[in-house]
PDB file of C-alpha atoms in Angstrom:
ATOM      1  CA  MET A  12     115.836 103.525  87.043  1.00  0.00           C
ATOM      2  CA  ILE A  13     117.429 105.229  90.037  1.00  0.00           C
ATOM      3  CA  ASN A  14     115.161 106.094  92.975  1.00  0.00           C
ATOM      4  CA  ILE A  15     115.972 108.490  95.805  1.00  0.00           C
ATOM      5  CA  ASP A  16     113.999 108.355  99.053  1.00  0.00           C
ATOM      6  CA  VAL A  17     114.497 110.800 101.905  1.00  0.00           C
ATOM      7  CA  LEU A  18     114.214 109.392 105.427  1.00  0.00           C
ATOM      8  CA  ASN A  19     113.762 112.118 108.062  1.00  0.00           C
ATOM      9  CA  LEU A  20     115.183 110.671 111.268  1.00  0.00           C
ATOM     10  CA  GLY A  21     115.873 111.738 114.819  1.00  0.00           C
ATOM     11  CA  PRO A  22     114.795 114.707 116.903  1.00  0.00           C
ATOM     12  CA  MET A  23     116.044 117.156 114.272  1.00  0.00           C
ATOM     13  CA  ASP A  24     114.495 115.347 111.273  1.00  0.00           C
ATOM     14  CA  ASN A  25     117.931 114.758 109.781  1.00  0.00           C
ATOM     15  CA  CYS A  26     117.841 113.742 106.143  1.00  0.00           C
ATOM     16  CA  THR A  27     119.144 110.315 105.247  1.00  0.00           C
ATOM     17  CA  TYR A  28     119.075 109.560 101.544  1.00  0.00           C
ATOM     18  CA  LEU A  29     118.375 106.057 100.293  1.00  0.00           C
ATOM     19  CA  VAL A  30     119.443 105.720  96.670  1.00  0.00           C
ATOM     20  CA  THR A  31     118.357 102.518  94.955  1.00  0.00           C
ATOM     21  CA  GLN A  32     118.609 100.912  91.576  1.00  0.00           C
ATOM     22  CA  GLY A  33     116.868  97.580  91.478  1.00  0.00           C
ATOM     23  CA  ALA A  34     117.855  95.770  94.685  1.00  0.00           C
ATOM     24  CA  ASP A  35     121.128  97.708  95.129  1.00  0.00           C
ATOM     25  CA  ALA A  36     121.166 100.467  97.730  1.00  0.00           C
ATOM     26  CA  LEU A  37     123.431 103.332  98.724  1.00  0.00           C
ATOM     27  CA  LEU A  38     122.886 105.278 101.954  1.00  0.00           C
ATOM     28  CA  ILE A  39     123.933 108.902 102.153  1.00  0.00           C
ATOM     29  CA  ASP A  40     124.331 110.509 105.589  1.00  0.00           C
ATOM     30  CA  PRO A  41     122.575 107.849 107.698  1.00  0.00           C
ATOM     31  CA  ALA A  42     121.448 109.413 110.969  1.00  0.00           C
ATOM     32  CA  TRP A  43     120.122 108.562 114.424  1.00  0.00           C
ATOM     33  CA  ASP A  44     118.205 105.320 114.083  1.00  0.00           C
ATOM     34  CA  PRO A  45     120.209 102.437 112.615  1.00  0.00           C
ATOM     35  CA  GLN A  46     117.566  99.844 113.568  1.00  0.00           C
ATOM     36  CA  PHE A  47     114.910 101.696 111.571  1.00  0.00           C
ATOM     37  CA  ILE A  48     117.259 101.903 108.593  1.00  0.00           C
ATOM     38  CA  ILE A  49     118.117  98.192 108.869  1.00  0.00           C
ATOM     39  CA  HIS A  50     114.416  97.309 109.056  1.00  0.00           C
ATOM     40  CA  THR A  51     113.630  99.517 106.045  1.00  0.00           C
ATOM     41  CA  LEU A  52     116.374  97.969 103.908  1.00  0.00           C
ATOM     42  CA  GLU A  53     115.446  94.417 104.884  1.00  0.00           C
ATOM     43  CA  GLN A  54     111.721  95.015 104.386  1.00  0.00           C
ATOM     44  CA  LYS A  55     112.409  96.314 100.872  1.00  0.00           C
ATOM     45  CA  LYS A  56     114.853  93.407 100.279  1.00  0.00           C
ATOM     46  CA  LEU A  57     117.661  95.791  99.372  1.00  0.00           C
ATOM     47  CA  HIS A  58     121.364  95.004  99.231  1.00  0.00           C
ATOM     48  CA  LEU A  59     123.385  97.811 100.819  1.00  0.00           C
ATOM     49  CA  TRP A  60     126.687  98.123  98.969  1.00  0.00           C
ATOM     50  CA  ALA A  61     127.990 101.448 100.315  1.00  0.00           C
ATOM     51  CA  VAL A  62     127.508 104.243 102.829  1.00  0.00           C
ATOM     52  CA  LEU A  63     128.529 107.784 101.973  1.00  0.00           C
ATOM     53  CA  PHE A  64     129.035 110.609 104.470  1.00  0.00           C
ATOM     54  CA  THR A  65     128.994 114.147 103.109  1.00  0.00           C
ATOM     55  CA  HIS A  66     130.184 115.540 106.439  1.00  0.00           C
ATOM     56  CA  GLY A  67     131.308 114.274 109.835  1.00  0.00           C
ATOM     57  CA  HIS A  68     128.656 115.591 112.217  1.00  0.00           C
ATOM     58  CA  PHE A  69     128.015 113.327 115.212  1.00  0.00           C
ATOM     59  CA  ASP A  70     124.362 112.715 114.321  1.00  0.00           C
ATOM     60  CA  HIS A  71     125.495 110.847 111.224  1.00  0.00           C
ATOM     61  CA  VAL A  72     128.718 109.074 112.166  1.00  0.00           C
ATOM     62  CA  LYS A  73     127.897 108.200 115.801  1.00  0.00           C
ATOM     63  CA  PHE A  74     125.153 105.721 114.968  1.00  0.00           C
ATOM     64  CA  SER A  75     126.533 104.304 111.741  1.00  0.00           C
ATOM     65  CA  GLN A  76     128.833 101.595 113.091  1.00  0.00           C
ATOM     66  CA  THR A  77     125.808  99.366 113.658  1.00  0.00           C
ATOM     67  CA  LEU A  78     124.834  99.710 109.986  1.00  0.00           C
ATOM     68  CA  LEU A  79     128.340  99.108 108.718  1.00  0.00           C
ATOM     69  CA  GLU A  80     128.751  95.957 110.800  1.00  0.00           C
ATOM     70  CA  HIS A  81     125.262  94.603 110.085  1.00  0.00           C
ATOM     71  CA  PHE A  82     125.629  94.868 106.317  1.00  0.00           C
ATOM     72  CA  GLY A  83     129.391  94.314 106.156  1.00  0.00           C
ATOM     73  CA  VAL A  84     130.066  97.477 104.181  1.00  0.00           C
ATOM     74  CA  LYS A  85     132.643 100.230 104.474  1.00  0.00           C
ATOM     75  CA  ALA A  86     132.026 103.941 104.590  1.00  0.00           C
TER      76      ALA A  86
END
């Protein structure tokens, strides 16, 4: 079963989508708080296999390098 969780992050409550199937995870438009996202994924014991950006606004791409490096994935 595929699950979709919405994480509202940052001062503008930007939507980050966490799509999971079993222990596999996909992040869509991660925003603002990479440490919170890292903690959430690790707490749920999820394996991040990809990050998808639907657009290039700074609030999404500026903070994502930390996620990409931590999990060793490409956007």
